[in-house]
Short mmCIF file of C-alpha atoms in Angstrom, two decimals:
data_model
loop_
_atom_site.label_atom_id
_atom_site.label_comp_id
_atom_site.label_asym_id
_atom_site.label_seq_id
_atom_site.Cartn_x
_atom_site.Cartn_y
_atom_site.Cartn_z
CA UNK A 22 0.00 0.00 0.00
CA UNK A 23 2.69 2.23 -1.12
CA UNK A 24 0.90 3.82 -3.25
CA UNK A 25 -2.39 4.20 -1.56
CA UNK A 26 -5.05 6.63 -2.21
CA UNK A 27 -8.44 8.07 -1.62
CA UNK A 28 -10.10 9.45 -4.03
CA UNK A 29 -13.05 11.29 -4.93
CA UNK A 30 -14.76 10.17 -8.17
CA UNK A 31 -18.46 11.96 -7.83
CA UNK A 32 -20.24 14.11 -4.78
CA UNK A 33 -23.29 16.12 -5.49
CA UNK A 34 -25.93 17.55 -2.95
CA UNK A 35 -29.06 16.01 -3.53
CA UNK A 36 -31.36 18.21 -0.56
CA UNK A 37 -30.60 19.67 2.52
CA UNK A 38 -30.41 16.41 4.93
CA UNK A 39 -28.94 14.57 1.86
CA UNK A 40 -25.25 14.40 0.45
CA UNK A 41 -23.92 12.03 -1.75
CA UNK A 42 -20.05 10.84 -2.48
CA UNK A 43 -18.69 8.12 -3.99
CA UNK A 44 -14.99 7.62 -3.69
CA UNK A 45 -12.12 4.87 -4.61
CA UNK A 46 -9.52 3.72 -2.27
CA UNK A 47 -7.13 1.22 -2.79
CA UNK A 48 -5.10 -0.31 -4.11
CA UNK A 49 -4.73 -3.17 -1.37
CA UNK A 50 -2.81 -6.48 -1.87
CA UNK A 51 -5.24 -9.19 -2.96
CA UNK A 52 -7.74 -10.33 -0.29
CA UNK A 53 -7.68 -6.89 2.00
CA UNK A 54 -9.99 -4.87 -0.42
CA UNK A 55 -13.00 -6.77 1.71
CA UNK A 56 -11.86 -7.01 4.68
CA UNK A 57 -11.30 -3.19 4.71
CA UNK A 58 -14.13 -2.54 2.94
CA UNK A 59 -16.48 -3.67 5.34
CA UNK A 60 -14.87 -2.69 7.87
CA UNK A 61 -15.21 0.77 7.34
CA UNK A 62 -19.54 0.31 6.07
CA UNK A 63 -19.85 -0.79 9.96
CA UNK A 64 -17.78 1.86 11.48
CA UNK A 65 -19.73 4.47 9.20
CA UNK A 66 -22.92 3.02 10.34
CA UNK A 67 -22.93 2.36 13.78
CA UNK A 68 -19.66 4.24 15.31
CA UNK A 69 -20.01 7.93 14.10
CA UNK A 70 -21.61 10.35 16.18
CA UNK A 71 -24.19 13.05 16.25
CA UNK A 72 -26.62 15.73 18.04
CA UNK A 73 -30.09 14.59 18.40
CA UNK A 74 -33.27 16.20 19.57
CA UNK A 75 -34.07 13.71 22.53
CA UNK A 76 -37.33 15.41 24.48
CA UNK A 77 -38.84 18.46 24.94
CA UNK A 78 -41.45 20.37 27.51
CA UNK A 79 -44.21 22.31 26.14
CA UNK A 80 -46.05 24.81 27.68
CA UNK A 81 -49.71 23.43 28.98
CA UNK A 82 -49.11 20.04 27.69
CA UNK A 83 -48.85 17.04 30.30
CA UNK A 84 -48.36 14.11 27.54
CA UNK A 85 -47.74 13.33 23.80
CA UNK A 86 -51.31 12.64 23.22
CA UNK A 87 -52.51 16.24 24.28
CA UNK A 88 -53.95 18.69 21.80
CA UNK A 89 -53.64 22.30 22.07
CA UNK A 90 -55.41 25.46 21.09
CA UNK A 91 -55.00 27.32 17.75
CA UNK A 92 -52.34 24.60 16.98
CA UNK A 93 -53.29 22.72 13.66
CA UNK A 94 -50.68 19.43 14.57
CA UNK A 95 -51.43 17.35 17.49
CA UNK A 96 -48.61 17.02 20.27
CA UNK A 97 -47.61 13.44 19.03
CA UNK A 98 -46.97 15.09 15.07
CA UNK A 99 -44.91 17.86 16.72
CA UNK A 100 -42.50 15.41 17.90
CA UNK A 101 -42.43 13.46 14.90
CA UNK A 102 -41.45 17.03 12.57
CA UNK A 103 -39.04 17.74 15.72
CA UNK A 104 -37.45 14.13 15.40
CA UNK A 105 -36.58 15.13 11.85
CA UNK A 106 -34.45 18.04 12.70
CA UNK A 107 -30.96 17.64 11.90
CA UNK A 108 -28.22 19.41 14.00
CA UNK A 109 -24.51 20.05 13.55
CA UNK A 110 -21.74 21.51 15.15
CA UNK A 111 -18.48 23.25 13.81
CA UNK A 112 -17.16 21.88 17.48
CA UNK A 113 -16.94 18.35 19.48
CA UNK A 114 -20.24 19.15 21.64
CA UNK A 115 -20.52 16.27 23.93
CA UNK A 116 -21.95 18.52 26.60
CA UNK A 117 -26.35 18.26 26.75
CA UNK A 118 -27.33 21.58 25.59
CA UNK A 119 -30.74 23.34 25.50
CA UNK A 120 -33.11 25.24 22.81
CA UNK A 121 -35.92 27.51 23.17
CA UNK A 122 -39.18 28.43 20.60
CA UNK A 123 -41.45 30.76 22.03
CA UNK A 124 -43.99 31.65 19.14
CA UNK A 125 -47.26 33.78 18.73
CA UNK A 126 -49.89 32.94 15.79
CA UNK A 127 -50.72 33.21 13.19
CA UNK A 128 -47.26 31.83 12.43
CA UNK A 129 -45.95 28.83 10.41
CA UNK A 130 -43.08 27.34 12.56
CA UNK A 131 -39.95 25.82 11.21
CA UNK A 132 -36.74 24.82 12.13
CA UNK A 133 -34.99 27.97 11.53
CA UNK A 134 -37.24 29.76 14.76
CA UNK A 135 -35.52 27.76 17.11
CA UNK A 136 -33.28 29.38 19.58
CA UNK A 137 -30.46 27.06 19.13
CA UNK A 138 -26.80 27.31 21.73
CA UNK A 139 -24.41 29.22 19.77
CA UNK A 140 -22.03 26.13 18.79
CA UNK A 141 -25.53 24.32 16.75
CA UNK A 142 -27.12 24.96 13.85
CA UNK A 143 -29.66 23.70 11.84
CA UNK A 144 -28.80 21.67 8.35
CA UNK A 145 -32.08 22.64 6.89
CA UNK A 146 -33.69 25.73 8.39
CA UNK A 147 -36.95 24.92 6.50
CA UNK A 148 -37.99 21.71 8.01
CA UNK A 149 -41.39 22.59 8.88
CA UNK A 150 -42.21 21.86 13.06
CA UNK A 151 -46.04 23.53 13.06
CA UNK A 152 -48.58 25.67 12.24
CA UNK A 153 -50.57 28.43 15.10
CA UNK A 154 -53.62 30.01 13.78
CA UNK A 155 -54.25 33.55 15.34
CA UNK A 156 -55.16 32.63 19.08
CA UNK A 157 -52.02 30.08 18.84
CA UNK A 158 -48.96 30.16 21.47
CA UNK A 159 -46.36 27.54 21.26
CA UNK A 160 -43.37 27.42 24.04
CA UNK A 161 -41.29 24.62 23.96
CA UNK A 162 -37.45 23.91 25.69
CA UNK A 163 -35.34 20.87 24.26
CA UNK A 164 -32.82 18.80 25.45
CA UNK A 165 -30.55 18.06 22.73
CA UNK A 166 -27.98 15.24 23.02
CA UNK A 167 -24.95 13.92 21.77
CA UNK A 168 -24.69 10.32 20.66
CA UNK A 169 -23.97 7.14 18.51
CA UNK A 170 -26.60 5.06 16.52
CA UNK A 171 -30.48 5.75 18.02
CA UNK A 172 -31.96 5.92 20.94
CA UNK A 173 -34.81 4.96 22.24
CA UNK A 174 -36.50 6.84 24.96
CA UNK A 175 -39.47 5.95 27.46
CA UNK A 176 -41.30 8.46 29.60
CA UNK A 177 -39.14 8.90 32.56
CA UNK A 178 -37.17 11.71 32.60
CA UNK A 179 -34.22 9.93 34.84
CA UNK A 180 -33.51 7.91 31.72
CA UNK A 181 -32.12 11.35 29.87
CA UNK A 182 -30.07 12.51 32.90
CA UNK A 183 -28.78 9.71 35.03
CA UNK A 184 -25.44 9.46 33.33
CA UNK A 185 -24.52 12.91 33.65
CA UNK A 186 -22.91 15.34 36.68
CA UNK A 187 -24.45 16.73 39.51
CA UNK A 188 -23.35 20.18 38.17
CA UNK A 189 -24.69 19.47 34.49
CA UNK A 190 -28.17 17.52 36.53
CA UNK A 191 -28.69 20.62 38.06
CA UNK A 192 -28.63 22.56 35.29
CA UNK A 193 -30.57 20.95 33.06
CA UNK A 194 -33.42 21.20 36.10
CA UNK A 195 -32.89 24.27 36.49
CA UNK A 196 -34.03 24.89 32.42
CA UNK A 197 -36.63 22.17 32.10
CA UNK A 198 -40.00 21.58 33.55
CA UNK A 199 -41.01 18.79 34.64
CA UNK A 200 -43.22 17.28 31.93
CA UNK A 201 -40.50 16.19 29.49
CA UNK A 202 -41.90 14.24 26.63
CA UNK A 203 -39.37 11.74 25.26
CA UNK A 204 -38.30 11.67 21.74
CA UNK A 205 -36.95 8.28 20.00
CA UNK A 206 -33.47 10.14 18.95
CA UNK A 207 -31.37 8.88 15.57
CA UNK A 208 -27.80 10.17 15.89
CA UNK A 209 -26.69 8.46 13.10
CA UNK A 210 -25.02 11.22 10.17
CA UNK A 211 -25.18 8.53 7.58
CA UNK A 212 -27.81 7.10 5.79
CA UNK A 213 -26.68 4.17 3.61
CA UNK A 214 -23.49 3.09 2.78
CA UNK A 215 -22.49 0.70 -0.22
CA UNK A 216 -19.17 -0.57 -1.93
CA UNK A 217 -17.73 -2.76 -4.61
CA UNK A 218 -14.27 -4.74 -4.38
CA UNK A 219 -12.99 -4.91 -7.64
CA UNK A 220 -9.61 -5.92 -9.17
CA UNK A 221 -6.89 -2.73 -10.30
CA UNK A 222 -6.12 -3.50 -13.46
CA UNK A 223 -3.57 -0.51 -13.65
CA UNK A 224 -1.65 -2.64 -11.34
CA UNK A 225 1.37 -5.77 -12.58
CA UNK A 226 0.29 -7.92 -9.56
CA UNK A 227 -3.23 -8.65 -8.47
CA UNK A 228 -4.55 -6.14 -6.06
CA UNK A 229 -7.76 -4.55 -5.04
CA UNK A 230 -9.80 -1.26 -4.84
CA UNK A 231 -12.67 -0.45 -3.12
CA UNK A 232 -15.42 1.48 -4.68
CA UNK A 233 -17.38 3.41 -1.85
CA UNK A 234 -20.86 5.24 -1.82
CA UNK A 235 -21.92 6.69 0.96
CA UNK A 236 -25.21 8.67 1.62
CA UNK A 237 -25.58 11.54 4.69
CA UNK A 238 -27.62 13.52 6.38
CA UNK A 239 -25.85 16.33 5.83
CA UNK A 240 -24.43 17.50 9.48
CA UNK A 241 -21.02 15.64 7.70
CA UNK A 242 -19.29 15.54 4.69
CA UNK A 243 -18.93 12.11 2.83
CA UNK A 244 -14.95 12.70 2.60
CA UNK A 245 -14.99 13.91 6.58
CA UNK A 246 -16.85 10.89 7.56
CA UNK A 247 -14.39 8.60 5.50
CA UNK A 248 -11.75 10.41 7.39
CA UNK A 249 -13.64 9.77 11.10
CA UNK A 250 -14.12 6.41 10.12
CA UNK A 251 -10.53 6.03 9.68
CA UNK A 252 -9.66 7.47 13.43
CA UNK A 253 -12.08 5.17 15.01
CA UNK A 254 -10.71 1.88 13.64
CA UNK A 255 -6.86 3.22 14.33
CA UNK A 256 -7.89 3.51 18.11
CA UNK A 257 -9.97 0.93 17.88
CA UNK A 258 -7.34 -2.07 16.97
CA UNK A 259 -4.15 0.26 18.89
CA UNK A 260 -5.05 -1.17 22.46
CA UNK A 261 -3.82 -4.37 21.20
CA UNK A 262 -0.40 -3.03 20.38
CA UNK A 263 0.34 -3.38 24.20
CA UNK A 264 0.24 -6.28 25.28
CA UNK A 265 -1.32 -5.97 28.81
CA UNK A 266 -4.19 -8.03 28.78
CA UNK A 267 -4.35 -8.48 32.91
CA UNK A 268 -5.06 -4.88 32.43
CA UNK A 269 -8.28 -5.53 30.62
CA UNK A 270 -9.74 -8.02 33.54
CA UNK A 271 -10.50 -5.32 35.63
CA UNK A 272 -12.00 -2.85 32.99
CA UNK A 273 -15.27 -3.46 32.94
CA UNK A 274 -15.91 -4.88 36.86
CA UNK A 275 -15.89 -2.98 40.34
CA UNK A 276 -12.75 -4.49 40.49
CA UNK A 277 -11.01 -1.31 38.78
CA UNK A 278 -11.58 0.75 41.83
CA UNK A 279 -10.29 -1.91 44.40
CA UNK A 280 -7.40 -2.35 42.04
CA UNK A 281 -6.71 1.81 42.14
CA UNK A 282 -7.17 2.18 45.26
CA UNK A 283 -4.31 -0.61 45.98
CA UNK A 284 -2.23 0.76 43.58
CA UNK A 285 -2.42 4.16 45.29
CA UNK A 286 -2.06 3.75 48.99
CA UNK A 287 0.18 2.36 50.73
CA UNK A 288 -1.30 1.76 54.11
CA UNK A 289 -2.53 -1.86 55.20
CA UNK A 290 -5.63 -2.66 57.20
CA UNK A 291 -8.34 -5.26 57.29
CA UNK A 292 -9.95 -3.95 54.23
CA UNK A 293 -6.72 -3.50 51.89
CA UNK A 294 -5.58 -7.48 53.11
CA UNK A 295 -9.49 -8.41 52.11
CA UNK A 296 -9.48 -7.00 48.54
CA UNK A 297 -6.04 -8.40 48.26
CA UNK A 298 -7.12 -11.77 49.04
CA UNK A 299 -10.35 -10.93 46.31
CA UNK A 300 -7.81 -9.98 43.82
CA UNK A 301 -5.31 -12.83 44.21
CA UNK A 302 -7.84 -15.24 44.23
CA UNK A 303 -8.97 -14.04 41.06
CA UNK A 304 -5.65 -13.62 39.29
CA UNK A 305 -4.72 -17.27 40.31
CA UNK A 306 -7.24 -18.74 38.44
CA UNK A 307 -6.28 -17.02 35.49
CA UNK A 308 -4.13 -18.91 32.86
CA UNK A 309 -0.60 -18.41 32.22
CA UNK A 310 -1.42 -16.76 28.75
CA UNK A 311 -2.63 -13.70 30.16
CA UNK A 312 0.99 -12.96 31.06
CA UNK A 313 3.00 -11.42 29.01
CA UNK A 314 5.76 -14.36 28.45
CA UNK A 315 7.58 -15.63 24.97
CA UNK A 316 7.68 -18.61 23.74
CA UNK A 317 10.08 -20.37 25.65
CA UNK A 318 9.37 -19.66 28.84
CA UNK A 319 5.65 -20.32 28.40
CA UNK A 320 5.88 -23.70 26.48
CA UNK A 321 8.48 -25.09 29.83
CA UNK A 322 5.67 -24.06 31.73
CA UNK A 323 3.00 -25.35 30.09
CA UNK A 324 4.89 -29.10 29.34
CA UNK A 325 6.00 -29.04 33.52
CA UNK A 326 1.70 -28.83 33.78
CA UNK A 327 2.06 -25.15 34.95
CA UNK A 328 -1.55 -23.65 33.36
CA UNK A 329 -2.62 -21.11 35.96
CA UNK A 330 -0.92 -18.44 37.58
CA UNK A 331 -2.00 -19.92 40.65
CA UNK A 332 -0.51 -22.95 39.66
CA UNK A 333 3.13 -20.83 38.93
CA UNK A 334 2.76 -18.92 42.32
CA UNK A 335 3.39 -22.67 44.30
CA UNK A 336 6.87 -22.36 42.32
CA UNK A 337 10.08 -21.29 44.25
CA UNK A 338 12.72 -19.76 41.91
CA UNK A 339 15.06 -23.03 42.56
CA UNK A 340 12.18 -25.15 41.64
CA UNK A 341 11.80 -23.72 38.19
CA UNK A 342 14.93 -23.54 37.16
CA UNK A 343 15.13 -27.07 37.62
CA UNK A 344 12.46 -27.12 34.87
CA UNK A 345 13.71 -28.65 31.49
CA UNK A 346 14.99 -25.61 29.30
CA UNK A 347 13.90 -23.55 32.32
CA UNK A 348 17.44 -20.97 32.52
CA UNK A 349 17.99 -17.45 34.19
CA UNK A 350 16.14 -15.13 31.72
CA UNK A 351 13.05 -17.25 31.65
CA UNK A 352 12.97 -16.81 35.38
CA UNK A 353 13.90 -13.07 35.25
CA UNK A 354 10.77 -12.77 32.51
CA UNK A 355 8.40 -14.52 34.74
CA UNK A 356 9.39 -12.66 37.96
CA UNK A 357 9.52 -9.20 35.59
CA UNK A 358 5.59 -10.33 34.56
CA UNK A 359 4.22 -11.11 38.12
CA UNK A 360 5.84 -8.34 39.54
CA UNK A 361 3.75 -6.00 37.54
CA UNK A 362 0.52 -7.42 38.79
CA UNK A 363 1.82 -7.47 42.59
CA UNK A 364 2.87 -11.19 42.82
CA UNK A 365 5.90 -13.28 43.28
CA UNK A 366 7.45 -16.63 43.16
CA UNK A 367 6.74 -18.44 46.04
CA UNK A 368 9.82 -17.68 49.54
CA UNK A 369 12.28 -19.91 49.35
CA UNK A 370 13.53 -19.60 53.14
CA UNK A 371 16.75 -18.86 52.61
CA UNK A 372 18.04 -21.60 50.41
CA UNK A 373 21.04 -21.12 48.09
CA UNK A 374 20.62 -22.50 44.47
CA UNK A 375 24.52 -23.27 44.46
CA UNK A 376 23.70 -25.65 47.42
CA UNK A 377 21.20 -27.62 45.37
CA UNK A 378 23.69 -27.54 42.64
CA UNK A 379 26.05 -28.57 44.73
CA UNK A 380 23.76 -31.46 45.58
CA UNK A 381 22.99 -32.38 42.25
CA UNK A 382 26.69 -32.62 41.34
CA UNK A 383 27.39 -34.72 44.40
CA UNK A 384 24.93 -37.10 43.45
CA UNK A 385 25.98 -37.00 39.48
CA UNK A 386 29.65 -37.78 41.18
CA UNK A 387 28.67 -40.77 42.87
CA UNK A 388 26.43 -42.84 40.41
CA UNK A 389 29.59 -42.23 38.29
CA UNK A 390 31.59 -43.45 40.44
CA UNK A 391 29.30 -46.41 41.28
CA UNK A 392 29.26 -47.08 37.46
CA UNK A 393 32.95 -46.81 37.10
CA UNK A 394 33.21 -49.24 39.89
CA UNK A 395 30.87 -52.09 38.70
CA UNK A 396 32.20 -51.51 35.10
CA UNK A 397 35.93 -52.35 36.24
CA UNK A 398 34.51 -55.18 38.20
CA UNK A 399 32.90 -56.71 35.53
CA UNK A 400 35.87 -55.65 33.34
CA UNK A 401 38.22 -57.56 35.25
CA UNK A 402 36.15 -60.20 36.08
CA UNK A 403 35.79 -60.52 32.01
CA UNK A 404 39.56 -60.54 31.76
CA UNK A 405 39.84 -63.20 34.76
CA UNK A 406 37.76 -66.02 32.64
CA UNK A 407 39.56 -65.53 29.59
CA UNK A 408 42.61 -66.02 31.02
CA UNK A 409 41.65 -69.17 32.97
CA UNK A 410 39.90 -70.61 29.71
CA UNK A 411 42.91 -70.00 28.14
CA UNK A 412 45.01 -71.76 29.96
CA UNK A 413 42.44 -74.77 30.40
CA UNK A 414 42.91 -74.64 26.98
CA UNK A 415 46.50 -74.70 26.89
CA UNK A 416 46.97 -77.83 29.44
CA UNK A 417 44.63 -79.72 27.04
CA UNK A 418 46.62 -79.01 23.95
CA UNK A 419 50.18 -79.76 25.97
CA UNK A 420 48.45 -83.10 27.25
CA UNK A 421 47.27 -84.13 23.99
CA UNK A 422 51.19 -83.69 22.56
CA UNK A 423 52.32 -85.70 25.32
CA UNK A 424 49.86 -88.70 24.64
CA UNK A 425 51.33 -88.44 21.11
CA UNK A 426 54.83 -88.68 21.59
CA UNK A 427 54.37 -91.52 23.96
CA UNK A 428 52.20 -93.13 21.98
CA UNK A 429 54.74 -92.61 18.35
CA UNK A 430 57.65 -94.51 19.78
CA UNK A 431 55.59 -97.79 21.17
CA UNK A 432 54.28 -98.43 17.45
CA UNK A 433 58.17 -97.82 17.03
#
């Protein structure tokens, strides 16, 4: 991907909530074009953000089914037209902000009358929101939101504010009555997204491009949202780069603040010793994998039936270097890896390796010896009946000469 590039082959604006692109990117070596492909359809779909309309409290009106006075919509078709707002921001609002309409008949009501923060604005300032004959009043304050995908809403206001500070609560109260009527929110930017893999033919070896069409709302460009879409999946996949995956076990439990709170103070009492224990417990069941050990070291481990890190902690640093392949920087890795998670090899009182050494060798020296020993025995012992069949043999042949020459003069 040397030459890689992104490329704009057609955009047009087809209405005000609608922009179109179609791009190429590529070329990738054979078999990525896909993979990449639709990887970046489900980041565009489901991962970009937006602003949302998500309720709103008007003035004299208790629930969604309510009509009022000199208004030609009904409550529920107001918050249908103010579903179908679209909002964007020059700026990275993540903060809930508020709007205003406050509106005297006869009046035709759109978008454009709302009294938005100064950061928002409106992509189409037509979209129509009601109509007050003469006698008509319309007051309404919105919560707008900042989100991923849709939400859906029910009618309790807690549901809008319960992940969000005290100081930002209190605010919002402060602004809001307390008849807010949810609104099912979509903070999706893009509408549709399509793309083709096909082969470069401007290319020697086989390689792909990606043809992709993507469809707004108009709060983003098509080329910007290519571009977001990019950022998500780099920080996405970069966690894994470091390989710290005891980090990760504590991520998503109540188990991060015991584990902070450890980390961070020093003092010991019954309660630091208990969540100790808690978090021991749990690391020692975990399996050796989750440390962050090569190859050799892990495979000794694994072959001397090592598979937790429960299992490892029952080790003594003489112990496993007396593992098979088991040397001094395995042991300096493992001690490196448990160290970083607050654990270590199990106390070995006070004994010196040399002395088991020592031990060892002593014990090497002697079933030598022995061997040498019994070898030379049998050795000699070898040597011994040869000789004595030899000279059996020897007598016999000198007896059998004799018998012959005593026997060669009698015929004589």
């Amino acid at each position: 991907m040397e030459n890689f590039l992104l490329t704009c082959i057609e955009s047009r604006v087809e209405n005000n909530t609608s922009f179109y692109g179609r791009f190429q990117l590529g070329p990738f070596e054979g078999g990525q074009g896909l993979t990449i492909a639709n990887a970046f359809r489900r980041v565009l779909l489901s991962e970009l953000s937006g602003l949302a309309i998500v309720g709103v409290e008007i003035q004299g009106v208790t629930h969604e089914y309510s009509y009022l006075k000199g208004i030609r919509e009904s409550i529920l078709d107001i918050l249908l037209n103010l579903k179908k707002i679209v909002l964007t921001s020059d700026f990275d609002c993540k903060e809930k902000q508020i709007a205003y309409l406050n509106v005297q008949g006869p009046a035709k009501i759109k978008a454009k009358d709302l009294k938005l923060p100064l950061s928002l604005q409106c992509v189409d300032p037509e979209q129509y929101i009601a109509t007050l004959s003469h006698d008509g009043n319309l007051v309404m304050k919105l919560l707008i939101c900042h989100g991923k995908n849709y939400s859906i809403q029910n009618n309790e206001y807690k549901n809008l504010t319960k992940k969000i500070s005290f100081f930002e609560k209190n605010k919002i109260e402060k602004n809001l009555f307390k008849n807010l009527l949810p609104i099912d929110s979509i903070y999706m930017p893009i509408k549709k997204v399509n793309y083709i893999v096909e082969s470069d033919d401007d290319t020697i070896e086989l390689k792909d491009r990606i043809i992709l069409e993507i469809w707004t709302n108009g709060s983003i460009h098509p080329r910007q949202a290519i571009h977001n879409a990019a950022k998500i999946l780099v920080q996405l996949f970069f966690p894994f780069q470091e390989t710290q995956p005891l980090k990760s076990l504590f991520l998503n439990t109540k188990n991060i603040k015991v584990l902070n709170y450890l980390e961070n103070n020093t003092s010991v009492n019954f309660f630091t010793k208990k969540h100790n224990s808690l978090i021991d417990k749990k690391l020692g069941s975990l399996d050796i994998g989750n440390l962050d050990l090569s190859l050799r070291p892990y495979t000794c481990l694994k072959r001397a039936n090592i598979h937790t890190i429960g299992d490892l902690l029952k080790y003594s640093k003489e112990e496993l270097l007396l593992l098979k392949n088991f040397g001094k920087r395995s042991l300096e890795e493992v001690e490196t890896n448990l160290f970083q998670i607050g654990l270590k090899l199990k106390n070995t009182n006070g004994i010196d390796i040399t002395l088991i050494k020592n031990k060892l060798k002593k014990q090497i020296y002697n079933l030598l010896c022995i061997f040498i020993f019994y070898f030379f025995q049998f050795f000699f012992y070898y040597l011994l009946v040869e000789n004595i069949s030899k000279k059996k043999k020897n007598v016999f042949t000198a007896a059998q000469r004799m018998k012959s020459s005593v026997a060669s003069p009698a015929k004589q």
